[in-house]
mmCIF file of C-alpha atoms in Angstrom:
data_model
loop_
_atom_site.group_PDB
_atom_site.id
_atom_site.type_symbol
_atom_site.label_atom_id
_atom_site.label_comp_id
_atom_site.label_asym_id
_atom_site.label_seq_id
_atom_site.Cartn_x
_atom_site.Cartn_y
_atom_site.Cartn_z
ATOM 1 C CA MET R 1401 17.613 25.763 -32.311
ATOM 2 C CA THR R 1402 17.838 23.086 -34.993
ATOM 3 C CA GLY R 1403 15.095 20.593 -35.808
ATOM 4 C CA GLN R 1404 17.124 17.789 -34.236
ATOM 5 C CA GLN R 1405 17.412 19.726 -30.986
ATOM 6 C CA ARG R 1406 13.652 20.334 -30.938
ATOM 7 C CA ARG R 1407 12.949 16.630 -31.408
ATOM 8 C CA ALA R 1408 15.442 15.503 -28.743
ATOM 9 C CA PRO R 1409 13.114 15.964 -25.699
ATOM 10 C CA TYR R 1410 10.302 14.069 -27.434
ATOM 11 C CA LEU R 1411 12.643 11.240 -28.408
ATOM 12 C CA MET R 1412 13.956 10.978 -24.854
ATOM 13 C CA ALA R 1413 10.431 10.939 -23.399
ATOM 14 C CA ALA R 1414 9.078 8.494 -25.994
ATOM 15 C CA PRO R 1415 10.127 5.241 -24.191
ATOM 16 C CA ALA R 1416 8.445 6.339 -20.964
ATOM 17 C CA VAL R 1417 5.309 7.428 -22.814
ATOM 18 C CA ILE R 1418 5.155 4.140 -24.730
ATOM 19 C CA LEU R 1419 5.610 2.042 -21.574
ATOM 20 C CA PHE R 1420 3.035 4.118 -19.698
ATOM 21 C CA THR R 1421 0.559 3.720 -22.542
ATOM 22 C CA VAL R 1422 1.089 -0.025 -22.954
ATOM 23 C CA PHE R 1423 1.141 -1.016 -19.284
ATOM 24 C CA ILE R 1424 -1.138 1.631 -17.693
ATOM 25 C CA VAL R 1425 -3.465 3.328 -20.163
ATOM 26 C CA VAL R 1426 -4.321 0.254 -22.262
ATOM 27 C CA PRO R 1427 -5.093 -2.068 -19.261
ATOM 28 C CA ILE R 1428 -7.226 0.633 -17.628
ATOM 29 C CA GLY R 1429 -9.107 1.212 -20.855
ATOM 30 C CA TYR R 1430 -9.634 -2.523 -21.354
ATOM 31 C CA ALA R 1431 -10.918 -2.907 -17.767
ATOM 32 C CA ILE R 1432 -13.410 -0.093 -18.318
ATOM 33 C CA TRP R 1433 -14.512 -1.661 -21.602
ATOM 34 C CA LEU R 1434 -15.027 -5.042 -19.923
ATOM 35 C CA SER R 1435 -16.985 -3.444 -17.080
ATOM 36 C CA LEU R 1436 -19.553 -2.138 -19.580
ATOM 37 C CA HIS R 1437 -20.155 -5.570 -21.128
ATOM 38 C CA ALA R 1438 -21.399 -8.991 -20.060
ATOM 39 C CA MET R 1439 -21.827 -12.474 -21.454
ATOM 40 C CA ARG R 1440 -25.417 -13.309 -22.333
ATOM 41 C CA VAL R 1441 -27.021 -16.468 -23.795
ATOM 42 C CA ARG R 1442 -29.057 -15.838 -26.919
ATOM 43 C CA GLY R 1443 -31.208 -18.164 -28.978
ATOM 44 C CA ALA R 1444 -33.441 -21.155 -28.246
ATOM 45 C CA GLY R 1445 -32.230 -24.377 -26.665
ATOM 46 C CA PHE R 1446 -28.669 -24.201 -25.448
ATOM 47 C CA GLY R 1447 -28.240 -20.841 -27.177
ATOM 48 C CA ILE R 1448 -25.048 -19.017 -27.977
ATOM 49 C CA ARG R 1449 -23.000 -17.096 -25.430
ATOM 50 C CA THR R 1450 -22.472 -13.601 -26.772
ATOM 51 C CA GLU R 1451 -20.694 -10.586 -25.329
ATOM 52 C CA VAL R 1452 -23.117 -7.662 -25.211
ATOM 53 C CA PHE R 1453 -23.047 -4.056 -24.037
ATOM 54 C CA ILE R 1454 -25.019 -3.586 -20.799
ATOM 55 C CA GLY R 1455 -23.970 -0.112 -19.699
ATOM 56 C CA LEU R 1456 -23.715 0.403 -15.936
ATOM 57 C CA GLU R 1457 -25.405 -2.832 -14.830
ATOM 58 C CA ASN R 1458 -22.134 -4.340 -13.572
ATOM 59 C CA TYR R 1459 -21.425 -1.205 -11.541
ATOM 60 C CA LEU R 1460 -24.878 -1.322 -9.972
ATOM 61 C CA GLU R 1461 -24.384 -4.982 -9.061
ATOM 62 C CA ALA R 1462 -20.925 -4.252 -7.617
ATOM 63 C CA ILE R 1463 -22.273 -1.359 -5.534
ATOM 64 C CA GLN R 1464 -24.999 -3.629 -4.134
ATOM 65 C CA ASP R 1465 -22.535 -6.425 -3.282
ATOM 66 C CA SER R 1466 -22.635 -6.796 0.515
ATOM 67 C CA ALA R 1467 -19.530 -9.014 0.488
ATOM 68 C CA LEU R 1468 -17.547 -6.187 -1.106
ATOM 69 C CA TYR R 1469 -18.623 -3.770 1.623
ATOM 70 C CA GLU R 1470 -17.652 -6.268 4.327
ATOM 71 C CA ALA R 1471 -14.270 -6.689 2.631
ATOM 72 C CA MET R 1472 -13.812 -2.908 2.668
ATOM 73 C CA GLN R 1473 -14.599 -2.800 6.385
ATOM 74 C CA ARG R 1474 -11.951 -5.433 7.078
ATOM 75 C CA MET R 1475 -9.485 -3.536 4.889
ATOM 76 C CA LEU R 1476 -10.114 -0.347 6.887
ATOM 77 C CA GLY R 1477 -9.571 -2.233 10.143
ATOM 78 C CA TYR R 1478 -6.288 -3.506 8.750
ATOM 79 C CA GLY R 1479 -5.365 -0.003 7.573
ATOM 80 C CA VAL R 1480 -5.995 1.578 10.974
ATOM 81 C CA ILE R 1481 -3.148 -0.591 12.256
ATOM 82 C CA MET R 1482 -0.864 -0.693 9.222
ATOM 83 C CA VAL R 1483 -0.673 2.958 8.117
ATOM 84 C CA PRO R 1484 0.130 4.620 11.497
ATOM 85 C CA ALA R 1485 2.546 1.842 12.469
ATOM 86 C CA THR R 1486 4.411 2.040 9.158
ATOM 87 C CA MET R 1487 4.754 5.817 9.162
ATOM 88 C CA GLY R 1488 5.531 6.020 12.872
ATOM 89 C CA LEU R 1489 8.319 3.441 12.722
ATOM 90 C CA ALA R 1490 9.734 4.885 9.484
ATOM 91 C CA LEU R 1491 9.917 8.365 11.020
ATOM 92 C CA LEU R 1492 11.403 7.028 14.263
ATOM 93 C CA PHE R 1493 14.122 5.046 12.464
ATOM 94 C CA ALA R 1494 14.942 7.959 10.162
ATOM 95 C CA LEU R 1495 15.334 10.342 13.111
ATOM 96 C CA LEU R 1496 17.454 7.847 15.049
ATOM 97 C CA LEU R 1497 19.746 7.217 12.078
ATOM 98 C CA ASP R 1498 20.148 10.968 11.582
ATOM 99 C CA ALA R 1499 21.062 11.544 15.238
ATOM 100 C CA PRO R 1500 24.753 12.506 15.619
ATOM 101 C CA ARG R 1501 25.720 10.028 18.344
ATOM 102 C CA VAL R 1502 24.114 6.855 16.983
ATOM 103 C CA GLY R 1503 26.583 4.169 15.886
ATOM 104 C CA GLY R 1504 26.298 1.439 13.303
ATOM 105 C CA LYS R 1505 24.223 3.561 10.925
ATOM 106 C CA ARG R 1506 25.225 1.735 7.747
ATOM 107 C CA ALA R 1507 24.410 -1.715 9.139
ATOM 108 C CA SER R 1508 21.183 -0.401 10.641
ATOM 109 C CA ARG R 1509 20.062 1.123 7.338
ATOM 110 C CA ILE R 1510 20.670 -2.143 5.503
ATOM 111 C CA THR R 1511 18.911 -4.162 8.214
ATOM 112 C CA ILE R 1512 15.829 -1.947 8.206
ATOM 113 C CA PHE R 1513 15.658 -1.715 4.408
ATOM 114 C CA LEU R 1514 16.333 -5.402 3.689
ATOM 115 C CA PRO R 1515 12.733 -6.629 4.321
ATOM 116 C CA TYR R 1516 11.534 -4.300 1.550
ATOM 117 C CA ALA R 1517 13.540 -6.383 -0.935
ATOM 118 C CA VAL R 1518 11.684 -9.562 0.078
ATOM 119 C CA PRO R 1519 8.642 -10.252 -2.178
ATOM 120 C CA GLY R 1520 5.307 -10.001 -0.397
ATOM 121 C CA VAL R 1521 4.375 -13.654 -0.959
ATOM 122 C CA ILE R 1522 7.663 -14.912 0.478
ATOM 123 C CA ALA R 1523 7.381 -12.565 3.445
ATOM 124 C CA SER R 1524 3.847 -13.802 4.077
ATOM 125 C CA LEU R 1525 5.007 -17.418 3.978
ATOM 126 C CA LEU R 1526 7.871 -16.693 6.379
ATOM 127 C CA TRP R 1527 5.598 -14.966 8.862
ATOM 128 C CA GLY R 1528 2.900 -17.586 8.314
ATOM 129 C CA PHE R 1529 5.192 -20.306 9.631
ATOM 130 C CA ILE R 1530 6.019 -18.077 12.598
ATOM 131 C CA TYR R 1531 2.290 -17.720 13.260
ATOM 132 C CA LEU R 1532 1.404 -21.427 12.898
ATOM 133 C CA PRO R 1533 1.085 -22.920 16.425
ATOM 134 C CA ALA R 1534 2.715 -26.236 15.448
ATOM 135 C CA VAL R 1535 5.969 -24.693 14.211
ATOM 136 C CA SER R 1536 5.917 -21.213 15.724
ATOM 137 C CA PRO R 1537 9.076 -20.411 17.735
ATOM 138 C CA ILE R 1538 7.062 -17.786 19.626
ATOM 139 C CA SER R 1539 4.472 -20.345 20.720
ATOM 140 C CA ALA R 1540 7.256 -22.792 21.629
ATOM 141 C CA ALA R 1541 8.948 -20.159 23.790
ATOM 142 C CA LEU R 1542 5.674 -19.298 25.512
ATOM 143 C CA LYS R 1543 4.957 -22.967 26.193
ATOM 144 C CA GLY R 1544 8.462 -23.412 27.570
ATOM 145 C CA ALA R 1545 7.790 -20.548 29.963
ATOM 146 C CA GLY R 1546 4.534 -22.173 31.072
ATOM 147 C CA LEU R 1547 2.357 -19.617 29.258
ATOM 148 C CA PRO R 1548 -0.472 -20.271 26.785
ATOM 149 C CA ALA R 1549 0.439 -20.228 23.115
ATOM 150 C CA ALA R 1550 -0.262 -17.027 21.192
ATOM 151 C CA ASP R 1551 -3.261 -17.088 18.869
ATOM 152 C CA PHE R 1552 -2.126 -15.177 15.803
ATOM 153 C CA PHE R 1553 -5.158 -16.257 13.777
ATOM 154 C CA GLY R 1554 -7.944 -15.097 16.100
ATOM 155 C CA ASP R 1555 -10.857 -12.977 14.925
ATOM 156 C CA VAL R 1556 -9.158 -9.791 16.154
ATOM 157 C CA SER R 1557 -5.492 -10.766 16.209
ATOM 158 C CA ILE R 1558 -5.586 -11.666 12.505
ATOM 159 C CA PHE R 1559 -5.719 -7.952 11.665
ATOM 160 C CA PHE R 1560 -2.504 -7.374 13.622
ATOM 161 C CA SER R 1561 -0.895 -10.461 12.073
ATOM 162 C CA VAL R 1562 -1.608 -9.334 8.514
ATOM 163 C CA ALA R 1563 -0.670 -5.718 9.272
ATOM 164 C CA ASN R 1564 2.600 -6.850 10.850
ATOM 165 C CA ILE R 1565 3.713 -8.444 7.569
ATOM 166 C CA ALA R 1566 2.938 -5.273 5.611
ATOM 167 C CA VAL R 1567 4.671 -3.047 8.169
ATOM 168 C CA TRP R 1568 7.736 -5.294 8.221
ATOM 169 C CA GLY R 1569 8.040 -5.049 4.457
ATOM 170 C CA SER R 1570 7.249 -1.365 3.905
ATOM 171 C CA VAL R 1571 8.964 0.483 6.762
ATOM 172 C CA GLY R 1572 12.367 0.253 5.063
ATOM 173 C CA PHE R 1573 11.313 2.085 1.900
ATOM 174 C CA ASN R 1574 9.640 4.916 3.812
ATOM 175 C CA MET R 1575 12.598 5.161 6.175
ATOM 176 C CA VAL R 1576 15.048 5.561 3.272
ATOM 177 C CA VAL R 1577 12.932 8.347 1.741
ATOM 178 C CA LEU R 1578 12.695 10.207 5.054
ATOM 179 C CA TYR R 1579 16.354 9.649 5.947
ATOM 180 C CA THR R 1580 17.501 10.880 2.524
ATOM 181 C CA THR R 1581 15.416 14.023 3.012
ATOM 182 C CA LEU R 1582 16.981 14.576 6.431
ATOM 183 C CA ARG R 1583 20.486 14.275 4.980
ATOM 184 C CA ALA R 1584 19.669 17.071 2.519
ATOM 185 C CA ILE R 1585 18.782 19.549 5.282
ATOM 186 C CA PRO R 1586 21.612 22.091 5.857
ATOM 187 C CA LYS R 1587 23.611 21.202 8.959
ATOM 188 C CA GLU R 1588 23.887 24.887 9.860
ATOM 189 C CA LEU R 1589 20.292 24.763 11.112
ATOM 190 C CA TYR R 1590 21.196 22.077 13.636
ATOM 191 C CA GLU R 1591 24.378 23.824 14.720
ATOM 192 C CA ALA R 1592 22.529 27.106 15.309
ATOM 193 C CA ALA R 1593 19.885 25.293 17.366
ATOM 194 C CA ARG R 1594 22.552 23.546 19.453
ATOM 195 C CA LEU R 1595 24.278 26.868 20.121
ATOM 196 C CA ASP R 1596 20.946 28.156 21.430
ATOM 197 C CA GLY R 1597 20.830 25.227 23.850
ATOM 198 C CA ALA R 1598 18.311 23.022 22.033
ATOM 199 C CA SER R 1599 18.471 19.303 22.789
ATOM 200 C CA GLU R 1600 18.503 16.643 20.087
ATOM 201 C CA TRP R 1601 14.917 15.780 20.974
ATOM 202 C CA ARG R 1602 13.796 19.407 20.508
ATOM 203 C CA ILE R 1603 15.768 19.687 17.254
ATOM 204 C CA ALA R 1604 14.006 16.587 15.947
ATOM 205 C CA LEU R 1605 10.531 17.876 16.853
ATOM 206 C CA ARG R 1606 10.937 21.568 15.994
ATOM 207 C CA ILE R 1607 13.272 21.441 12.975
ATOM 208 C CA LYS R 1608 13.502 17.988 11.413
ATOM 209 C CA VAL R 1609 9.853 16.907 11.500
ATOM 210 C CA PRO R 1610 8.481 20.203 10.063
ATOM 211 C CA LEU R 1611 11.036 20.080 7.232
ATOM 212 C CA LEU R 1612 10.019 16.464 6.541
ATOM 213 C CA ARG R 1613 6.398 17.352 5.770
ATOM 214 C CA PRO R 1614 6.670 16.999 1.960
ATOM 215 C CA ALA R 1615 8.391 13.618 2.285
ATOM 216 C CA LEU R 1616 5.933 12.529 4.982
ATOM 217 C CA THR R 1617 3.045 13.493 2.715
ATOM 218 C CA MET R 1618 4.424 11.476 -0.193
ATOM 219 C CA THR R 1619 5.226 8.366 1.843
ATOM 220 C CA SER R 1620 1.877 8.546 3.667
ATOM 221 C CA VAL R 1621 -0.007 8.602 0.363
ATOM 222 C CA PHE R 1622 2.066 5.673 -0.938
ATOM 223 C CA THR R 1623 1.339 3.738 2.257
ATOM 224 C CA LEU R 1624 -2.363 4.545 1.980
ATOM 225 C CA ILE R 1625 -2.419 3.267 -1.609
ATOM 226 C CA GLY R 1626 -0.614 0.114 -0.465
ATOM 227 C CA MET R 1627 -3.309 -0.408 2.160
ATOM 228 C CA LEU R 1628 -6.034 -0.217 -0.493
ATOM 229 C CA GLN R 1629 -4.167 -2.737 -2.646
ATOM 230 C CA VAL R 1630 -3.560 -5.347 0.053
ATOM 231 C CA PHE R 1631 -3.846 -8.840 -1.403
ATOM 232 C CA SER R 1632 -0.764 -11.052 -1.163
ATOM 233 C CA GLU R 1633 -0.588 -11.156 2.657
ATOM 234 C CA PRO R 1634 -4.141 -12.408 3.408
ATOM 235 C CA ALA R 1635 -4.268 -14.529 0.246
ATOM 236 C CA THR R 1636 -1.037 -16.317 1.232
ATOM 237 C CA LEU R 1637 -2.124 -16.803 4.844
ATOM 238 C CA ARG R 1638 -5.601 -18.044 3.890
ATOM 239 C CA PRO R 1639 -4.677 -21.775 3.536
ATOM 240 C CA MET R 1640 -3.262 -21.644 7.071
ATOM 241 C CA THR R 1641 -6.413 -20.448 8.832
ATOM 242 C CA ASN R 1642 -10.198 -20.388 8.507
ATOM 243 C CA THR R 1643 -10.314 -16.842 9.881
ATOM 244 C CA ILE R 1644 -9.410 -15.388 6.476
ATOM 245 C CA SER R 1645 -12.230 -15.942 3.995
ATOM 246 C CA GLN R 1646 -11.857 -16.028 0.223
ATOM 247 C CA ASP R 1647 -13.164 -12.449 0.024
ATOM 248 C CA TRP R 1648 -11.435 -11.048 3.119
ATOM 249 C CA VAL R 1649 -10.302 -7.811 1.406
ATOM 250 C CA PRO R 1650 -11.613 -6.066 -1.743
ATOM 251 C CA LEU R 1651 -8.951 -7.382 -4.111
ATOM 252 C CA MET R 1652 -9.640 -10.934 -2.952
ATOM 253 C CA ARG R 1653 -13.340 -10.322 -3.584
ATOM 254 C CA ILE R 1654 -12.548 -9.018 -7.080
ATOM 255 C CA TYR R 1655 -10.353 -12.067 -7.735
ATOM 256 C CA GLN R 1656 -13.212 -14.329 -6.655
ATOM 257 C CA GLN R 1657 -15.669 -12.552 -8.943
ATOM 258 C CA ALA R 1658 -13.387 -12.673 -11.980
ATOM 259 C CA PHE R 1659 -11.676 -16.057 -11.706
ATOM 260 C CA VAL R 1660 -13.655 -18.188 -9.234
ATOM 261 C CA ASP R 1661 -17.184 -17.148 -10.179
ATOM 262 C CA ASN R 1662 -15.979 -16.732 -13.792
ATOM 263 C CA ASP R 1663 -17.539 -13.257 -14.146
ATOM 264 C CA ILE R 1664 -14.632 -11.185 -15.385
ATOM 265 C CA TYR R 1665 -16.997 -8.356 -16.363
ATOM 266 C CA LEU R 1666 -18.276 -7.870 -12.817
ATOM 267 C CA GLY R 1667 -14.723 -8.175 -11.524
ATOM 268 C CA ALA R 1668 -13.645 -5.441 -13.935
ATOM 269 C CA ALA R 1669 -16.419 -3.141 -12.680
ATOM 270 C CA SER R 1670 -15.425 -3.768 -9.053
ATOM 271 C CA SER R 1671 -11.767 -3.113 -9.877
ATOM 272 C CA VAL R 1672 -12.649 0.171 -11.609
ATOM 273 C CA LEU R 1673 -14.636 1.241 -8.546
ATOM 274 C CA LEU R 1674 -11.731 0.334 -6.258
ATOM 275 C CA ALA R 1675 -9.297 2.234 -8.491
ATOM 276 C CA GLY R 1676 -11.591 5.273 -8.420
ATOM 277 C CA ALA R 1677 -11.824 5.061 -4.629
ATOM 278 C CA THR R 1678 -8.029 4.846 -4.429
ATOM 279 C CA VAL R 1679 -7.581 7.974 -6.543
ATOM 280 C CA LEU R 1680 -10.256 9.857 -4.600
ATOM 281 C CA LEU R 1681 -8.862 8.885 -1.207
ATOM 282 C CA SER R 1682 -5.339 9.829 -2.316
ATOM 283 C CA LEU R 1683 -6.532 13.259 -3.453
ATOM 284 C CA VAL R 1684 -8.367 13.784 -0.161
ATOM 285 C CA ALA R 1685 -5.260 12.782 1.798
ATOM 286 C CA LEU R 1686 -3.102 15.174 -0.237
ATOM 287 C CA ALA R 1687 -5.596 17.992 0.339
ATOM 288 C CA VAL R 1688 -5.627 17.324 4.099
ATOM 289 C CA PHE R 1689 -1.820 17.255 4.303
ATOM 290 C CA ARG R 1690 -1.506 20.474 2.289
ATOM 291 C CA THR R 1691 -4.093 22.237 4.452
ATOM 292 C CA ARG R 1692 -2.310 21.246 7.639
ATOM 293 C CA SER R 1693 1.051 22.315 6.210
ATOM 294 C CA ALA R 1694 -0.363 25.699 5.174
ATOM 295 C CA ARG R 1695 -1.842 26.251 8.634
ATOM 296 C CA SER R 1696 1.385 25.329 10.413
ATOM 297 C CA ASP R 1697 3.398 27.668 8.144
ATOM 298 C CA GLN R 1698 1.211 30.663 8.983
#
């Protein structure tokens, strides 16, 4: 093997390594550095604002922040709705599209996937106008039928309203991943099951779903991470209702700390804690999925 051939893999991987370093490693390192510092006033009179090292003080303050804990509770309530609904609908659509006697598969795939291409802010605005009582077509239809208008911004219904936007936008991506995995399964397995008298429903439950476990694990973890990073939906809906506060979810609380309260150091500490919780929760979810898969394979 020549020297040029030995260098080829490193040269091909270099762009990805550079981009990963610039856009992932460097920002994470800078956030950690900020979280260990703070701005302090030194000197008599008006003094001079100086950036000083304070160690873990910002982390202790972030851990003791009651508003951050309340934001996490609201995020979990949102996630209880969003994660199961997203994965359930994605699996259902993937199984239906893979069924042999279902027509219009190409148009259906495009229709289901299309919302994923809509940016989160635009999707939130679109649904926000549907939720607003004054312009909501749903409320107008209910009033026309002599029924009371729907309250999409109630204390409880707001969780379903926000989760609905996230589900609408994320089901398509998960469906494509699951459907692509189904298309890679050998058709001989289905034919053998049909010869044994298995129905399409039994084939889906006993053959397709078990073989989808790796893809289900991956998409579930991605959906869980998306739940932890929710921001654009409640932040966009906030001007439309008083139900959503300025620190409704953790990322909104971090934004308030860094850019409203002008304490970017505390915001950096809170963001590092949230990132650590995201990694930890993802690892726990992966461990749970792997344990269940190992048990079912025995």
